[in-house]
XYZ file of C-alpha atoms in Angstrom:
352
model
C 14.935 -5.525 -1.242
C 14.650 -6.641 -4.769
C 14.197 -4.883 -8.017
C 10.489 -5.683 -7.794
C 10.303 -3.276 -4.929
C 11.725 -0.535 -7.028
C 9.283 -1.289 -9.826
C 6.214 -1.482 -7.651
C 6.860 1.428 -5.560
C 5.610 0.346 -2.313
C 5.811 3.776 -0.774
C 9.611 4.052 -1.440
C 10.765 7.373 -2.402
C 14.019 7.994 -4.142
C 16.072 10.915 -5.132
C 18.523 10.501 -8.226
C 20.943 13.153 -9.081
C 22.294 13.227 -12.626
C 25.432 15.160 -13.837
C 24.925 16.369 -17.411
C 26.693 18.844 -19.907
C 24.922 22.116 -20.829
C 23.937 20.867 -24.202
C 22.484 17.778 -22.785
C 20.503 19.913 -20.261
C 19.247 22.218 -23.129
C 17.969 19.181 -24.761
C 16.092 18.016 -21.800
C 14.698 21.483 -21.227
C 13.455 21.675 -24.662
C 12.255 24.819 -26.585
C 10.485 27.112 -24.068
C 10.924 24.573 -21.389
C 8.320 22.329 -23.109
C 10.242 19.136 -22.792
C 11.022 19.237 -19.023
C 7.401 20.487 -18.416
C 6.038 17.320 -20.244
C 8.346 15.102 -18.362
C 7.066 16.752 -15.017
C 3.569 16.398 -15.954
C 3.542 12.885 -17.314
C 5.767 11.322 -14.837
C 4.673 13.053 -11.651
C 8.233 13.363 -10.478
C 9.824 16.520 -9.129
C 12.539 17.474 -11.646
C 14.907 20.375 -10.586
C 17.750 21.555 -12.760
C 20.553 23.260 -10.857
C 21.122 26.960 -11.539
C 24.271 28.864 -12.594
C 26.446 29.578 -15.619
C 28.192 26.254 -15.621
C 29.366 23.771 -18.317
C 27.727 21.006 -16.203
C 24.524 21.050 -14.292
C 22.794 18.705 -11.837
C 19.233 17.453 -12.626
C 17.634 16.084 -9.544
C 14.580 13.573 -9.813
C 12.642 13.049 -6.649
C 9.484 11.347 -5.691
C 7.865 7.868 -5.609
C 9.950 5.275 -7.524
C 7.311 4.712 -10.290
C 7.467 8.443 -10.908
C 11.127 8.687 -10.709
C 11.691 5.819 -13.308
C 9.081 7.245 -15.655
C 10.961 10.405 -15.537
C 14.386 8.817 -15.867
C 13.022 6.836 -18.807
C 11.893 9.855 -20.676
C 15.273 11.536 -20.104
C 17.025 8.387 -21.526
C 14.830 8.393 -24.450
C 15.567 12.063 -25.179
C 19.194 11.363 -25.063
C 18.725 8.477 -27.477
C 16.698 10.788 -29.890
C 19.528 13.183 -29.869
C 22.219 10.522 -30.736
C 20.055 9.360 -33.603
C 19.508 12.854 -34.895
C 23.245 13.457 -34.752
C 23.878 10.383 -36.903
C 21.855 11.633 -39.805
C 24.616 13.588 -41.564
C 27.447 11.553 -39.713
C 30.051 9.276 -41.587
C 30.259 7.210 -38.506
C 29.301 3.519 -39.162
C 28.201 2.535 -35.624
C 25.920 4.291 -33.320
C 27.284 5.360 -30.038
C 25.747 4.183 -26.921
C 23.803 6.481 -24.561
C 25.961 7.702 -21.710
C 25.126 9.539 -18.538
C 26.503 10.149 -15.033
C 24.683 9.682 -11.660
C 26.140 11.349 -8.556
C 26.110 9.355 -5.259
C 27.545 9.724 -1.749
C 31.228 8.204 -1.816
C 30.184 6.416 1.421
C 27.923 4.077 -0.516
C 30.285 3.256 -3.363
C 31.723 0.400 -1.341
C 28.623 -1.408 -1.129
C 27.988 -0.810 -4.842
C 31.412 -2.133 -5.865
C 31.151 -5.006 -3.477
C 33.994 -7.163 -2.055
C 36.596 -7.597 -4.775
C 34.248 -5.990 -7.273
C 31.747 -8.691 -7.205
C 28.685 -6.559 -6.980
C 29.442 -4.145 -9.727
C 30.386 -7.191 -11.794
C 27.071 -8.712 -11.170
C 25.291 -5.555 -12.236
C 27.297 -5.197 -15.456
C 26.531 -8.807 -16.452
C 22.823 -8.846 -15.667
C 22.037 -5.623 -17.234
C 24.611 -5.520 -20.118
C 25.328 -1.890 -19.291
C 28.914 -0.547 -18.756
C 29.402 0.714 -15.444
C 32.419 2.891 -14.091
C 32.658 4.214 -10.653
C 35.013 7.186 -10.443
C 37.930 6.742 -7.933
C 38.019 10.166 -6.831
C 35.242 12.417 -5.190
C 33.937 15.230 -7.294
C 35.575 18.789 -6.400
C 34.515 20.206 -2.875
C 32.212 17.401 -2.257
C 31.819 13.920 -0.669
C 30.180 12.370 -3.833
C 31.423 10.371 -6.577
C 30.309 9.959 -10.246
C 29.127 6.830 -11.727
C 29.299 6.743 -15.567
C 26.705 4.212 -17.204
C 26.643 3.446 -20.975
C 24.552 1.187 -23.080
C 21.128 0.916 -24.557
C 18.382 2.868 -22.907
C 16.787 -0.266 -21.438
C 20.154 -1.643 -20.039
C 20.728 1.764 -18.380
C 17.232 1.914 -16.804
C 17.865 -1.767 -15.411
C 21.280 -0.850 -14.251
C 20.073 2.391 -12.490
C 17.279 0.389 -10.850
C 19.830 -2.130 -9.461
C 22.076 0.593 -8.212
C 19.123 2.265 -6.430
C 18.257 -1.208 -4.702
C 21.989 -1.180 -3.345
C 21.710 2.293 -2.146
C 18.483 1.806 -0.296
C 19.927 -1.217 1.381
C 23.161 0.600 2.392
C 22.387 4.183 3.514
C 25.112 6.758 3.301
C 27.274 7.155 6.323
C 28.202 10.605 7.860
C 27.366 13.868 6.382
C 27.156 13.918 2.657
C 28.457 17.255 1.065
C 26.685 17.441 -2.313
C 28.547 18.384 -5.542
C 27.774 21.657 -6.901
C 29.237 22.398 -10.394
C 31.511 25.449 -10.412
C 30.490 28.318 -12.844
C 32.634 28.650 -15.846
C 31.907 32.281 -16.672
C 30.609 35.467 -15.022
C 27.056 35.723 -13.673
C 24.867 38.017 -15.622
C 22.875 40.818 -14.128
C 20.416 43.334 -15.731
C 19.860 46.865 -14.562
C 18.188 49.734 -16.482
C 17.391 47.514 -19.373
C 21.098 46.803 -19.897
C 23.042 43.387 -19.346
C 26.283 43.314 -17.438
C 28.615 40.414 -16.825
C 29.996 40.517 -13.182
C 33.883 40.008 -13.114
C 35.065 40.301 -9.514
C 33.471 43.552 -8.142
C 33.242 45.179 -11.792
C 30.222 45.068 -14.025
C 31.249 44.770 -17.750
C 28.514 45.957 -20.246
C 27.325 43.154 -22.495
C 25.617 44.686 -25.500
C 24.993 41.253 -27.110
C 23.213 39.708 -24.086
C 21.319 43.104 -23.886
C 19.820 42.410 -27.260
C 19.250 38.957 -26.237
C 17.406 40.052 -23.207
C 15.183 42.445 -25.168
C 14.266 39.771 -27.721
C 13.301 37.439 -24.767
C 11.152 40.197 -23.410
C 9.347 40.640 -26.769
C 8.836 36.907 -27.266
C 8.741 35.422 -23.801
C 5.461 33.662 -22.908
C 5.849 34.410 -19.305
C 3.914 37.177 -17.340
C 5.732 39.944 -15.729
C 4.115 38.913 -12.402
C 2.941 35.478 -11.405
C -0.556 36.740 -10.775
C -1.027 37.916 -14.259
C -2.852 35.737 -16.927
C -0.486 32.991 -18.155
C 0.689 31.955 -14.678
C -2.237 29.567 -14.467
C -1.366 25.891 -14.274
C 1.919 26.512 -12.230
C 1.111 25.692 -8.721
C 3.747 27.832 -7.162
C 5.803 30.806 -7.833
C 8.901 28.666 -7.426
C 7.733 26.387 -10.350
C 7.079 29.598 -12.468
C 10.657 30.854 -11.705
C 12.343 27.548 -12.584
C 10.380 27.470 -15.812
C 11.340 31.127 -16.729
C 14.990 30.159 -15.877
C 14.892 27.189 -18.064
C 13.315 29.109 -20.861
C 15.915 31.904 -20.932
C 18.809 29.160 -20.677
C 17.527 27.461 -23.794
C 16.018 30.339 -25.732
C 18.774 32.921 -25.332
C 21.627 31.166 -23.661
C 21.416 33.380 -20.760
C 22.336 32.009 -17.448
C 21.801 33.492 -14.033
C 23.278 33.209 -10.551
C 19.843 32.013 -9.283
C 16.095 32.157 -10.363
C 15.692 35.357 -8.484
C 17.888 37.242 -10.649
C 16.238 35.575 -13.649
C 12.912 36.840 -12.364
C 14.412 40.327 -12.174
C 15.500 40.111 -15.754
C 11.994 38.894 -16.903
C 10.446 41.796 -14.987
C 12.688 44.149 -16.842
C 13.927 45.772 -13.815
C 10.851 47.645 -13.535
C 11.822 50.796 -11.571
C 8.312 52.088 -11.683
C 7.138 49.540 -9.297
C 6.001 50.730 -5.857
C 9.002 51.953 -3.714
C 9.816 50.063 -0.595
C 12.921 49.771 1.761
C 15.101 47.103 3.266
C 17.723 47.098 6.039
C 21.040 45.361 6.312
C 23.264 45.008 9.163
C 27.051 45.062 8.230
C 29.947 44.719 10.690
C 32.048 47.947 11.126
C 35.254 46.166 9.995
C 33.628 45.393 6.539
C 31.780 48.658 5.869
C 34.855 49.997 4.159
C 34.714 47.510 1.344
C 31.148 48.373 0.666
C 32.089 52.150 0.488
C 35.224 51.991 -1.425
C 37.848 54.505 -1.877
C 36.111 57.998 -1.793
C 32.745 56.243 -1.992
C 33.667 54.801 -5.409
C 31.996 51.357 -4.566
C 28.946 52.567 -2.977
C 28.278 54.830 -5.838
C 28.763 52.019 -8.368
C 26.222 49.828 -6.557
C 23.816 52.697 -6.414
C 24.282 53.361 -10.254
C 23.906 49.673 -11.284
C 20.784 48.934 -9.043
C 19.025 52.217 -9.330
C 18.463 52.028 -5.492
C 19.064 54.719 -3.028
C 21.549 53.401 -0.372
C 22.200 55.144 2.922
C 24.865 54.020 5.568
C 23.952 55.118 9.166
C 26.685 56.657 11.253
C 28.533 54.554 13.701
C 26.777 54.147 17.066
C 29.083 54.109 20.071
C 29.325 50.712 21.665
C 27.995 48.971 18.622
C 30.061 46.846 16.305
C 27.563 46.969 13.410
C 26.461 49.670 11.010
C 22.685 49.746 9.551
C 22.468 50.086 5.812
C 18.947 50.982 4.269
C 18.235 50.293 0.677
C 15.249 52.095 -0.976
C 13.790 51.565 -4.388
C 11.703 49.242 -6.391
C 11.636 45.589 -5.195
C 13.862 44.707 -8.246
C 16.463 47.450 -7.508
C 16.455 46.547 -3.808
C 17.080 42.956 -4.720
C 19.981 43.776 -7.075
C 21.557 46.211 -4.579
C 21.448 43.625 -1.871
C 22.929 40.957 -4.236
C 25.851 43.414 -5.269
C 26.568 44.315 -1.376
C 26.615 40.676 -0.535
C 28.877 39.699 -3.373
C 31.200 42.486 -2.270
C 31.282 41.161 1.321
C 31.871 37.532 -0.066
C 35.026 38.688 -1.925
C 36.270 40.595 0.929
C 35.849 37.575 3.214
C 38.011 35.566 0.730
C 40.609 38.264 0.449
C 39.756 39.279 -3.219
C 38.137 42.710 -2.598
C 40.143 45.862 -3.223
C 39.411 49.327 -2.386
């Protein structure tokens, strides 16, 4: 397979994963998500940006080769623009190269490097780009980062050649993808107030509350996806991703996932129609949900605004039924807090 196959498409589909710093991601997303929206529309590629309050995030490009490299070229052009803008008031005499990292399965790196480093040397010489394959795998994964630096055109050509090698040498075994680790506390909203989750405690964040209120006043997004303004977004998932991107750039607010972002944009509407949801929790873990003298379950009730009832133990059963009642938003938040409590208990971090 040669580069012509990549350029022509020929029914080949690709996935490229880019590892970027938060500031770079903010630039790619653009004001009110306009930049990434334009990239998605003009390229036809699927562009997904990983969630979470992390210093690094993964941008995944997926689709036919022609769409992928159109989106990739637009990303490179944006990074080049940012470098040019930063040079305006700079005393530096030379313009730094565009630099980015792609993430690939470690099992494919041997083919990319080649015997005695011959393949990677060939790629460097033919494209003019600087290419460095990390020696170690990224934390908690079986992937390695490849750093590429150079002019926009040299980087694009370099990535095309890397993709050819990857298509010719599929990964071996199971690939555990790299997921950037959150650098700070997840943010949740309840009763119109923002809280940072630290362990099993919710710390009020008045500054984030003000930012949230500002976002609610100026956000172009509807409260529900069926309202006017949702038109043009084919799925609720796309709407949530766009809202997630918007708050990340506009207000610098990050969420554990797009569901919590959706709850924040919905303003934790406790006036919505009441419903209920049931959870099944093992008997030996129910204590960490209740807490000493019911302190933890009361905290979850107060934060979420939901009613939570724990059924009595049934003889012969190893589980307990937990019923959560309230608005859809309060139920989702209560369930999130309960699961967070269970996760901490499982790793030995929870305390009564």
